[in-house]
Each structure stands twice: as C-alpha cells, then as structure tokens.
C-alpha cells in the first residue's frame, strides 16, 4: 500500500504567474531585469510590492490569530486565562474534530484573498496563504500523519477548475513534510452552498455528504489527520469531514484553515 500525493494539479498559470515562478530560478542580474519589467504585486491589492506576499498596508489590515486562544477551537480570547482553558463553544457544542487553528480572522482583506483563490483563478495566492496556514498550524502538523483537503464544493451550474483547499493542502504538505492525500475524502452527494444558510441548515446540508471510499480506508486507519479548508464559518463542513474520517478509522482529526469567522473576541469560561 503506497500513500501517494495525489492532489489535483493546479491549472497552467498565466504569463505573469509563470514569470513570477521563474523569478526564483534566475540569477540576481536577470531577476533585477525581470523585476523592472514585471514588479511583484501584492497578492491582495495588486499594488507593486518589494518581495513576496502582501504589501505593508494589506499586512496591517490582516488580523493574524495569535495566543491567547481556545486550545481546542483556536477562537481568540480577550485575555489569557492560563493553559487548558476552553471556549464556551468547545464545551457546549464540541465538534468531531479535536483541534482547529486558523491563520487569520475572516475580515475584509481575508475575504479578498479567499475570493481571489476561490472564484478568480488566483492560484498564485496558494503559496502565501499556505505558508501562513502552516505557520499557524505548526503544533498540529507536528503530530500529523496526513493532510487531507475538503473535497471540492458543489457549485450548481458552475464547474470550477481546481480545488482551492487542495492547492492549500499541497503547500502545507510541502512546508511541513506531512504527506497530503487529495482524494481520500469524497463528496458523495451534492450539497447547497453553505453561504446564506443558518447554522442548523448548514449542519443538515453537509450531514453524510462526505465518505472515505472502502479501498482508501487503509490509508486512514489509525492515522492522525488534518483536514484543510479555506474558511471556517460554523465548522459544519469540517465537522462532517471529520466524522467521515473517524468513521473510516482515523485516530484523530484536526482542522487547519486560512481564515475563521470570529464574532468578536471571547471571554474564556
Ligand atoms: Zn496590498
């Protein structure tokens, strides 16, 4: 039984992206020449930027999540209650996954980045976002055997060309050395878009929507798995994925996302 890395390939990049990718392989002089012709752009606002990633203005607008936060769900706390204290959500309505971490709060710049990756074919965003996620999830990745993306969301009447969660999982795998498996988890029935649904509707919408195929169960059995997605809103999709992996014999499931919705900072209980 081999554990292959079989994430969906990212589509061929357009000229700028191709040239940007080549840039790293060039000599200093050639790179300088290319920088003059083709300055690197901020991945959020597309203004020229020195180096890679986001410009200083966009960086300042991103809310990176740092401790103190709930050890279980990664929800930021307003003050540090000391080790081991959980959020109300983690106690009142614990998900099937064990721990969740996110790089940033879902706000205006995060939304721009997610929408770019998801709807506008901005595959060039995946390396930056993936690096941020890997950094936020370093503790979880240290314990993990396998990284699994949430299978492509069903979009009625619109076939997207690639899975943004798969692109992020590939980068996280490369950063951490944890193996990625793109097609272990399958979406076995179509679901509605989660946007616009209530919390209860979201949970019902994705209930039983994911499955590990019987021939892939050996890859999952006894493994510590991290499920990767772009955004965590109520966690319903990730909870359904975790349930499917645990049913297939995974020993533990954690969750890593780029951005999570936080309705104001929490007081720990
Ligand atoms: Zn910017």
PDB file of C-alpha atoms and ligand atoms in Angstrom:
ATOM      1  CA  UNK A   1       0.000   0.000   0.000  1.00  0.00           C
ATOM      2  CA  UNK A   2       1.534   3.259  -1.026  1.00  0.00           C
ATOM      3  CA  UNK A   3       0.495   6.639   0.279  1.00  0.00           C
ATOM      4  CA  UNK A   4       0.650   8.794  -2.781  1.00  0.00           C
ATOM      5  CA  UNK A   5       0.490  12.555  -3.041  1.00  0.00           C
ATOM      6  CA  UNK A   6      -2.306  12.980  -5.478  1.00  0.00           C
ATOM      7  CA  UNK A   7      -3.637  16.472  -5.034  1.00  0.00           C
ATOM      8  CA  UNK A   8      -5.386  17.839  -8.103  1.00  0.00           C
ATOM      9  CA  UNK A   9      -2.913  19.701 -10.284  1.00  0.00           C
ATOM     10  CA  UNK A  10      -3.139  23.466 -10.336  1.00  0.00           C
ATOM     11  CA  UNK A  11      -4.036  24.723 -13.840  1.00  0.00           C
ATOM     12  CA  UNK A  12      -1.376  26.229 -16.066  1.00  0.00           C
ATOM     13  CA  UNK A  13      -0.584  29.705 -14.764  1.00  0.00           C
ATOM     14  CA  UNK A  14      -0.905  32.745 -16.941  1.00  0.00           C
ATOM     15  CA  UNK A  15       2.124  34.622 -18.168  1.00  0.00           C
ATOM     16  CA  UNK A  16       2.711  36.772 -15.115  1.00  0.00           C
ATOM     17  CA  UNK A  17       2.415  33.847 -12.778  1.00  0.00           C
ATOM     18  CA  UNK A  18       4.743  31.776 -14.924  1.00  0.00           C
ATOM     19  CA  UNK A  19       7.295  34.563 -14.951  1.00  0.00           C
ATOM     20  CA  UNK A  20       6.900  35.095 -11.220  1.00  0.00           C
ATOM     21  CA  UNK A  21       7.544  31.409 -10.660  1.00  0.00           C
ATOM     22  CA  UNK A  22      10.660  31.548 -12.866  1.00  0.00           C
ATOM     23  CA  UNK A  23      11.964  34.552 -10.985  1.00  0.00           C
ATOM     24  CA  UNK A  24      13.316  32.435  -8.142  1.00  0.00           C
ATOM     25  CA  UNK A  25      15.389  30.359 -10.555  1.00  0.00           C
ATOM     26  CA  UNK A  26      17.142  33.349 -12.103  1.00  0.00           C
ATOM     27  CA  UNK A  27      20.470  34.977 -11.339  1.00  0.00           C
ATOM     28  CA  UNK A  28      20.480  38.287  -9.463  1.00  0.00           C
ATOM     29  CA  UNK A  29      21.017  40.352 -12.625  1.00  0.00           C
ATOM     30  CA  UNK A  30      18.308  38.557 -14.577  1.00  0.00           C
ATOM     31  CA  UNK A  31      15.936  38.821 -11.634  1.00  0.00           C
ATOM     32  CA  UNK A  32      16.571  42.546 -11.348  1.00  0.00           C
ATOM     33  CA  UNK A  33      15.850  42.941 -15.058  1.00  0.00           C
ATOM     34  CA  UNK A  34      12.630  40.972 -14.691  1.00  0.00           C
ATOM     35  CA  UNK A  35      11.627  42.980 -11.596  1.00  0.00           C
ATOM     36  CA  UNK A  36      11.875  46.198 -13.603  1.00  0.00           C
ATOM     37  CA  UNK A  37       9.699  44.815 -16.384  1.00  0.00           C
ATOM     38  CA  UNK A  38       7.412  42.895 -14.067  1.00  0.00           C
ATOM     39  CA  UNK A  39       7.289  44.117 -10.461  1.00  0.00           C
ATOM     40  CA  UNK A  40       5.958  41.666  -7.858  1.00  0.00           C
ATOM     41  CA  UNK A  41       2.397  42.562  -6.904  1.00  0.00           C
ATOM     42  CA  UNK A  42       0.712  42.456  -3.531  1.00  0.00           C
ATOM     43  CA  UNK A  43      -1.438  39.311  -3.571  1.00  0.00           C
ATOM     44  CA  UNK A  44      -4.364  41.234  -2.049  1.00  0.00           C
ATOM     45  CA  UNK A  45      -4.490  44.692  -3.707  1.00  0.00           C
ATOM     46  CA  UNK A  46      -2.152  44.084  -6.709  1.00  0.00           C
ATOM     47  CA  UNK A  47      -0.011  47.139  -5.944  1.00  0.00           C
ATOM     48  CA  UNK A  48       3.719  46.632  -6.632  1.00  0.00           C
ATOM     49  CA  UNK A  49       5.433  45.220  -3.547  1.00  0.00           C
ATOM     50  CA  UNK A  50       9.008  44.581  -2.510  1.00  0.00           C
ATOM     51  CA  UNK A  51       9.478  40.831  -2.069  1.00  0.00           C
ATOM     52  CA  UNK A  52       6.619  38.327  -1.975  1.00  0.00           C
ATOM     53  CA  UNK A  53       3.190  38.228  -0.358  1.00  0.00           C
ATOM     54  CA  UNK A  54       1.160  41.255   0.728  1.00  0.00           C
ATOM     55  CA  UNK A  55       2.102  44.932   0.886  1.00  0.00           C
ATOM     56  CA  UNK A  56       2.571  46.708   4.229  1.00  0.00           C
ATOM     57  CA  UNK A  57      -0.888  48.305   4.049  1.00  0.00           C
ATOM     58  CA  UNK A  58      -2.677  44.979   3.478  1.00  0.00           C
ATOM     59  CA  UNK A  59      -0.482  43.232   6.057  1.00  0.00           C
ATOM     60  CA  UNK A  60      -1.563  45.816   8.657  1.00  0.00           C
ATOM     61  CA  UNK A  61      -5.215  45.149   7.812  1.00  0.00           C
ATOM     62  CA  UNK A  62      -4.939  41.357   8.215  1.00  0.00           C
ATOM     63  CA  UNK A  63      -5.756  40.074  11.711  1.00  0.00           C
ATOM     64  CA  UNK A  64      -3.370  37.211  12.321  1.00  0.00           C
ATOM     65  CA  UNK A  65      -4.595  34.998  15.136  1.00  0.00           C
ATOM     66  CA  UNK A  66      -2.133  34.639  17.997  1.00  0.00           C
ATOM     67  CA  UNK A  67      -2.419  33.352  21.576  1.00  0.00           C
ATOM     68  CA  UNK A  68      -4.306  33.573  23.827  1.00  0.00           C
ATOM     69  CA  UNK A  69      -6.940  31.385  22.152  1.00  0.00           C
ATOM     70  CA  UNK A  70      -9.070  28.347  22.967  1.00  0.00           C
ATOM     71  CA  UNK A  71      -6.722  25.345  22.822  1.00  0.00           C
ATOM     72  CA  UNK A  72      -9.417  23.271  21.215  1.00  0.00           C
ATOM     73  CA  UNK A  73     -11.045  25.549  18.625  1.00  0.00           C
ATOM     74  CA  UNK A  74      -8.454  28.312  18.215  1.00  0.00           C
ATOM     75  CA  UNK A  75     -11.028  31.043  18.975  1.00  0.00           C
ATOM     76  CA  UNK A  76      -9.158  34.162  20.212  1.00  0.00           C
ATOM     77  CA  UNK A  77      -9.621  35.181  23.856  1.00  0.00           C
ATOM     78  CA  UNK A  78      -9.642  38.767  25.094  1.00  0.00           C
ATOM     79  CA  UNK A  79      -7.278  37.853  27.956  1.00  0.00           C
ATOM     80  CA  UNK A  80      -5.096  34.888  28.816  1.00  0.00           C
ATOM     81  CA  UNK A  81      -6.939  32.565  31.214  1.00  0.00           C
ATOM     82  CA  UNK A  82      -3.933  30.232  31.573  1.00  0.00           C
ATOM     83  CA  UNK A  83      -3.271  26.850  29.963  1.00  0.00           C
ATOM     84  CA  UNK A  84      -6.005  24.372  29.179  1.00  0.00           C
ATOM     85  CA  UNK A  85      -8.987  26.739  29.401  1.00  0.00           C
ATOM     86  CA  UNK A  86     -11.523  26.193  26.633  1.00  0.00           C
ATOM     87  CA  UNK A  87     -14.038  28.474  24.912  1.00  0.00           C
ATOM     88  CA  UNK A  88     -17.737  28.167  25.608  1.00  0.00           C
ATOM     89  CA  UNK A  89     -18.234  26.761  22.093  1.00  0.00           C
ATOM     90  CA  UNK A  90     -15.731  23.960  22.711  1.00  0.00           C
ATOM     91  CA  UNK A  91     -17.573  22.904  25.862  1.00  0.00           C
ATOM     92  CA  UNK A  92     -21.188  23.499  24.819  1.00  0.00           C
ATOM     93  CA  UNK A  93     -21.036  22.154  21.258  1.00  0.00           C
ATOM     94  CA  UNK A  94     -17.785  20.248  20.714  1.00  0.00           C
ATOM     95  CA  UNK A  95     -17.123  19.289  17.081  1.00  0.00           C
ATOM     96  CA  UNK A  96     -15.971  15.868  15.871  1.00  0.00           C
ATOM     97  CA  UNK A  97     -12.524  17.314  15.145  1.00  0.00           C
ATOM     98  CA  UNK A  98     -10.152  17.655  18.050  1.00  0.00           C
ATOM     99  CA  UNK A  99      -8.407  20.992  17.398  1.00  0.00           C
ATOM    100  CA  UNK A 100      -8.784  23.851  14.920  1.00  0.00           C
ATOM    101  CA  UNK A 101      -6.346  26.594  14.002  1.00  0.00           C
ATOM    102  CA  UNK A 102      -6.665  29.488  11.552  1.00  0.00           C
ATOM    103  CA  UNK A 103      -4.067  31.912  10.246  1.00  0.00           C
ATOM    104  CA  UNK A 104      -6.310  34.997  10.282  1.00  0.00           C
ATOM    105  CA  UNK A 105      -9.743  36.273  11.193  1.00  0.00           C
ATOM    106  CA  UNK A 106     -12.141  36.414   8.278  1.00  0.00           C
ATOM    107  CA  UNK A 107     -12.363  40.142   7.578  1.00  0.00           C
ATOM    108  CA  UNK A 108     -12.141  42.416   4.532  1.00  0.00           C
ATOM    109  CA  UNK A 109      -8.623  41.596   3.307  1.00  0.00           C
ATOM    110  CA  UNK A 110      -9.037  37.904   4.176  1.00  0.00           C
ATOM    111  CA  UNK A 111     -12.273  37.879   2.172  1.00  0.00           C
ATOM    112  CA  UNK A 112     -10.490  39.416  -0.834  1.00  0.00           C
ATOM    113  CA  UNK A 113      -7.802  36.745  -0.653  1.00  0.00           C
ATOM    114  CA  UNK A 114     -10.266  33.869  -0.235  1.00  0.00           C
ATOM    115  CA  UNK A 115     -12.481  35.085  -3.070  1.00  0.00           C
ATOM    116  CA  UNK A 116      -9.432  35.525  -5.295  1.00  0.00           C
ATOM    117  CA  UNK A 117      -8.308  31.978  -4.638  1.00  0.00           C
ATOM    118  CA  UNK A 118     -11.768  30.508  -4.873  1.00  0.00           C
ATOM    119  CA  UNK A 119     -13.546  32.358  -7.639  1.00  0.00           C
ATOM    120  CA  UNK A 120     -10.964  34.266  -9.677  1.00  0.00           C
ATOM    121  CA  UNK A 121      -8.442  31.602 -10.514  1.00  0.00           C
ATOM    122  CA  UNK A 122      -5.757  33.261  -8.386  1.00  0.00           C
ATOM    123  CA  UNK A 123      -3.671  30.121  -7.899  1.00  0.00           C
ATOM    124  CA  UNK A 124      -0.707  32.414  -7.195  1.00  0.00           C
ATOM    125  CA  UNK A 125      -2.261  33.096  -3.770  1.00  0.00           C
ATOM    126  CA  UNK A 126      -1.915  29.489  -2.588  1.00  0.00           C
ATOM    127  CA  UNK A 127       1.837  29.578  -1.690  1.00  0.00           C
ATOM    128  CA  UNK A 128       1.461  32.684   0.528  1.00  0.00           C
ATOM    129  CA  UNK A 129      -1.769  31.563   2.188  1.00  0.00           C
ATOM    130  CA  UNK A 130      -0.457  28.011   2.581  1.00  0.00           C
ATOM    131  CA  UNK A 131       2.692  29.269   4.323  1.00  0.00           C
ATOM    132  CA  UNK A 132       0.633  31.320   6.763  1.00  0.00           C
ATOM    133  CA  UNK A 133      -1.606  28.328   7.499  1.00  0.00           C
ATOM    134  CA  UNK A 134       1.387  26.028   8.035  1.00  0.00           C
ATOM    135  CA  UNK A 135       2.825  28.540  10.496  1.00  0.00           C
ATOM    136  CA  UNK A 136      -0.469  28.857  12.411  1.00  0.00           C
ATOM    137  CA  UNK A 137      -0.815  25.063  12.483  1.00  0.00           C
ATOM    138  CA  UNK A 138       2.796  24.125  13.305  1.00  0.00           C
ATOM    139  CA  UNK A 139       1.784  22.471  16.575  1.00  0.00           C
ATOM    140  CA  UNK A 140      -0.923  20.388  14.864  1.00  0.00           C
ATOM    141  CA  UNK A 141       1.281  19.477  11.909  1.00  0.00           C
ATOM    142  CA  UNK A 142       3.976  18.213  14.297  1.00  0.00           C
ATOM    143  CA  UNK A 143       1.524  15.476  15.404  1.00  0.00           C
ATOM    144  CA  UNK A 144       0.002  14.676  11.998  1.00  0.00           C
ATOM    145  CA  UNK A 145       0.394  11.756   9.569  1.00  0.00           C
ATOM    146  CA  UNK A 146      -1.699  13.043   6.686  1.00  0.00           C
ATOM    147  CA  UNK A 147      -3.106  16.297   5.279  1.00  0.00           C
ATOM    148  CA  UNK A 148      -6.475  15.983   3.517  1.00  0.00           C
ATOM    149  CA  UNK A 149      -8.290  18.836   1.722  1.00  0.00           C
ATOM    150  CA  UNK A 150     -12.052  19.294   1.900  1.00  0.00           C
ATOM    151  CA  UNK A 151     -13.284  17.901  -1.436  1.00  0.00           C
ATOM    152  CA  UNK A 152     -14.433  20.448  -3.973  1.00  0.00           C
ATOM    153  CA  UNK A 153     -17.619  22.238  -3.068  1.00  0.00           C
ATOM    154  CA  UNK A 154     -20.565  21.594  -5.244  1.00  0.00           C
ATOM    155  CA  UNK A 155     -21.451  24.671  -7.250  1.00  0.00           C
ATOM    156  CA  UNK A 156     -24.588  24.299  -9.242  1.00  0.00           C
ATOM    157  CA  UNK A 157     -24.150  25.315 -12.831  1.00  0.00           C
ATOM    158  CA  UNK A 158     -20.538  26.238 -12.371  1.00  0.00           C
ATOM    159  CA  UNK A 159     -17.608  23.885 -12.565  1.00  0.00           C
ATOM    160  CA  UNK A 160     -14.580  25.425 -11.002  1.00  0.00           C
ATOM    161  CA  UNK A 161     -11.295  24.285 -12.463  1.00  0.00           C
ATOM    162  CA  UNK A 162      -9.462  23.375  -9.317  1.00  0.00           C
ATOM    163  CA  UNK A 163      -9.939  22.755  -5.627  1.00  0.00           C
ATOM    164  CA  UNK A 164      -8.635  25.706  -3.601  1.00  0.00           C
ATOM    165  CA  UNK A 165      -8.405  23.551  -0.461  1.00  0.00           C
ATOM    166  CA  UNK A 166      -6.323  21.052  -2.438  1.00  0.00           C
ATOM    167  CA  UNK A 167      -3.959  23.817  -3.552  1.00  0.00           C
ATOM    168  CA  UNK A 168      -3.558  24.948   0.079  1.00  0.00           C
ATOM    169  CA  UNK A 169      -3.036  21.348   1.275  1.00  0.00           C
ATOM    170  CA  UNK A 170      -0.261  20.881  -1.286  1.00  0.00           C
ATOM    171  CA  UNK A 171       1.595  23.950   0.009  1.00  0.00           C
ATOM    172  CA  UNK A 172       1.064  22.961   3.665  1.00  0.00           C
ATOM    173  CA  UNK A 173       2.390  19.480   2.893  1.00  0.00           C
ATOM    174  CA  UNK A 174       5.463  20.931   1.209  1.00  0.00           C
ATOM    175  CA  UNK A 175       6.075  23.314   4.123  1.00  0.00           C
ATOM    176  CA  UNK A 176       5.645  20.718   6.867  1.00  0.00           C
ATOM    177  CA  UNK A 177       6.762  17.472   5.265  1.00  0.00           C
ATOM    178  CA  UNK A 178       3.413  15.881   6.222  1.00  0.00           C
ATOM    179  CA  UNK A 179       2.062  13.778   3.382  1.00  0.00           C
ATOM    180  CA  UNK A 180      -1.006  15.089   1.503  1.00  0.00           C
ATOM    181  CA  UNK A 181      -3.723  12.878   0.033  1.00  0.00           C
ATOM    182  CA  UNK A 182      -6.140  14.739  -2.210  1.00  0.00           C
ATOM    183  CA  UNK A 183      -8.761  12.131  -2.963  1.00  0.00           C
ATOM    184  CA  UNK A 184      -9.064  10.131   0.258  1.00  0.00           C
ATOM    185  CA  UNK A 185     -12.200  12.055   1.157  1.00  0.00           C
ATOM    186  CA  UNK A 186     -15.024  12.179  -1.366  1.00  0.00           C
ATOM    187  CA  UNK A 187     -18.120  14.334  -1.561  1.00  0.00           C
ATOM    188  CA  UNK A 188     -20.660  11.584  -2.167  1.00  0.00           C
ATOM    189  CA  UNK A 189     -23.710  13.756  -2.656  1.00  0.00           C
ATOM    190  CA  UNK A 190     -24.185  17.312  -3.883  1.00  0.00           C
ATOM    191  CA  UNK A 191     -24.736  19.975  -1.238  1.00  0.00           C
ATOM    192  CA  UNK A 192     -26.088  23.512  -1.385  1.00  0.00           C
ATOM    193  CA  UNK A 193     -23.736  26.425  -0.969  1.00  0.00           C
ATOM    194  CA  UNK A 194     -23.312  26.978   2.778  1.00  0.00           C
ATOM    195  CA  UNK A 195     -23.417  30.778   2.390  1.00  0.00           C
ATOM    196  CA  UNK A 196     -26.835  32.117   3.373  1.00  0.00           C
ATOM    197  CA  UNK A 197     -27.832  29.052   5.397  1.00  0.00           C
ATOM    198  CA  UNK A 198     -28.419  29.112   9.151  1.00  0.00           C
ATOM    199  CA  UNK A 199     -26.196  27.128  11.493  1.00  0.00           C
ATOM    200  CA  UNK A 200     -28.711  24.272  11.679  1.00  0.00           C
ATOM    201  CA  UNK A 201     -29.276  24.275   7.907  1.00  0.00           C
ATOM    202  CA  UNK A 202     -25.526  24.195   7.311  1.00  0.00           C
ATOM    203  CA  UNK A 203     -25.131  21.135   9.527  1.00  0.00           C
ATOM    204  CA  UNK A 204     -28.047  19.368   7.824  1.00  0.00           C
ATOM    205  CA  UNK A 205     -26.776  20.346   4.364  1.00  0.00           C
ATOM    206  CA  UNK A 206     -23.439  18.554   4.758  1.00  0.00           C
ATOM    207  CA  UNK A 207     -24.548  15.699   7.004  1.00  0.00           C
ATOM    208  CA  UNK A 208     -23.391  12.456   5.411  1.00  0.00           C
ATOM    209  CA  UNK A 209     -22.069  14.308   2.351  1.00  0.00           C
ATOM    210  CA  UNK A 210     -18.506  13.004   2.776  1.00  0.00           C
ATOM    211  CA  UNK A 211     -17.129   9.500   2.717  1.00  0.00           C
ATOM    212  CA  UNK A 212     -13.847   7.625   2.593  1.00  0.00           C
ATOM    213  CA  UNK A 213     -14.017   5.028  -0.192  1.00  0.00           C
ATOM    214  CA  UNK A 214     -13.622   1.491   1.129  1.00  0.00           C
ATOM    215  CA  UNK A 215     -10.418   0.953  -0.880  1.00  0.00           C
ATOM    216  CA  UNK A 216      -8.847   4.029   0.754  1.00  0.00           C
ATOM    217  CA  UNK A 217      -9.710   3.092   4.351  1.00  0.00           C
ATOM    218  CA  UNK A 218      -6.303   1.515   4.969  1.00  0.00           C
ATOM    219  CA  UNK A 219      -4.669   4.905   4.350  1.00  0.00           C
ATOM    220  CA  UNK A 220      -6.865   6.496   7.003  1.00  0.00           C
ATOM    221  CA  UNK A 221      -6.991   3.761   9.658  1.00  0.00           C
ATOM    222  CA  UNK A 222      -5.098   4.674  12.829  1.00  0.00           C
ATOM    223  CA  UNK A 223      -3.786   7.909  11.279  1.00  0.00           C
ATOM    224  CA  UNK A 224      -3.731  11.391  12.736  1.00  0.00           C
ATOM    225  CA  UNK A 225      -5.267  13.537  10.014  1.00  0.00           C
ATOM    226  CA  UNK A 226      -5.511  17.269   9.374  1.00  0.00           C
ATOM    227  CA  UNK A 227      -8.388  18.488   7.205  1.00  0.00           C
ATOM    228  CA  UNK A 228      -7.633  21.686   5.281  1.00  0.00           C
ATOM    229  CA  UNK A 229     -10.131  24.294   4.082  1.00  0.00           C
ATOM    230  CA  UNK A 230     -10.030  27.975   3.155  1.00  0.00           C
ATOM    231  CA  UNK A 231     -12.600  29.318   5.639  1.00  0.00           C
ATOM    232  CA  UNK A 232     -14.211  28.076   8.855  1.00  0.00           C
ATOM    233  CA  UNK A 233     -17.609  29.670   9.462  1.00  0.00           C
ATOM    234  CA  UNK A 234     -19.725  27.417  11.697  1.00  0.00           C
ATOM    235  CA  UNK A 235     -17.407  24.444  11.173  1.00  0.00           C
ATOM    236  CA  UNK A 236     -20.258  22.286   9.805  1.00  0.00           C
ATOM    237  CA  UNK A 237     -18.386  21.189   6.662  1.00  0.00           C
ATOM    238  CA  UNK A 238     -15.196  20.395   8.582  1.00  0.00           C
ATOM    239  CA  UNK A 239     -17.223  18.559  11.231  1.00  0.00           C
ATOM    240  CA  UNK A 240     -18.851  16.400   8.532  1.00  0.00           C
ATOM    241  CA  UNK A 241     -15.403  15.667   7.026  1.00  0.00           C
ATOM    242  CA  UNK A 242     -14.012  14.759  10.458  1.00  0.00           C
ATOM    243  CA  UNK A 243     -16.935  12.403  11.116  1.00  0.00           C
ATOM    244  CA  UNK A 244     -16.328  10.614   7.806  1.00  0.00           C
ATOM    245  CA  UNK A 245     -12.609  10.192   8.550  1.00  0.00           C
ATOM    246  CA  UNK A 246     -13.269   8.975  12.115  1.00  0.00           C
ATOM    247  CA  UNK A 247     -15.877   6.512  10.790  1.00  0.00           C
ATOM    248  CA  UNK A 248     -13.186   5.201   8.439  1.00  0.00           C
ATOM    249  CA  UNK A 249     -10.883   4.581  11.409  1.00  0.00           C
ATOM    250  CA  UNK A 250      -8.760   7.744  11.712  1.00  0.00           C
ATOM    251  CA  UNK A 251      -7.371   8.002  15.251  1.00  0.00           C
ATOM    252  CA  UNK A 252      -7.610  11.800  15.400  1.00  0.00           C
ATOM    253  CA  UNK A 253      -8.769  14.632  13.167  1.00  0.00           C
ATOM    254  CA  UNK A 254      -7.601  18.246  13.484  1.00  0.00           C
ATOM    255  CA  UNK A 255      -8.524  21.180  11.240  1.00  0.00           C
ATOM    256  CA  UNK A 256      -6.472  23.917   9.584  1.00  0.00           C
ATOM    257  CA  UNK A 257      -7.954  26.859   7.685  1.00  0.00           C
ATOM    258  CA  UNK A 258      -6.749  30.139   6.295  1.00  0.00           C
ATOM    259  CA  UNK A 259      -9.453  32.286   7.901  1.00  0.00           C
ATOM    260  CA  UNK A 260     -12.086  31.750  10.553  1.00  0.00           C
ATOM    261  CA  UNK A 261     -15.147  33.805  11.317  1.00  0.00           C
ATOM    262  CA  UNK A 262     -14.870  35.295  14.820  1.00  0.00           C
ATOM    263  CA  UNK A 263     -17.918  37.173  16.165  1.00  0.00           C
ATOM    264  CA  UNK A 264     -15.920  39.434  18.431  1.00  0.00           C
ATOM    265  CA  UNK A 265     -13.288  38.217  20.875  1.00  0.00           C
ATOM    266  CA  UNK A 266     -14.450  35.805  23.574  1.00  0.00           C
ATOM    267  CA  UNK A 267     -14.117  35.807  27.286  1.00  0.00           C
ATOM    268  CA  UNK A 268     -12.862  32.398  28.351  1.00  0.00           C
ATOM    269  CA  UNK A 269     -15.116  30.487  30.737  1.00  0.00           C
TER     270      UNK A 269
HETATM  271 ZN1  LIG B   1      -1.754  45.249  -0.747  1.00  0.00          ZN
END
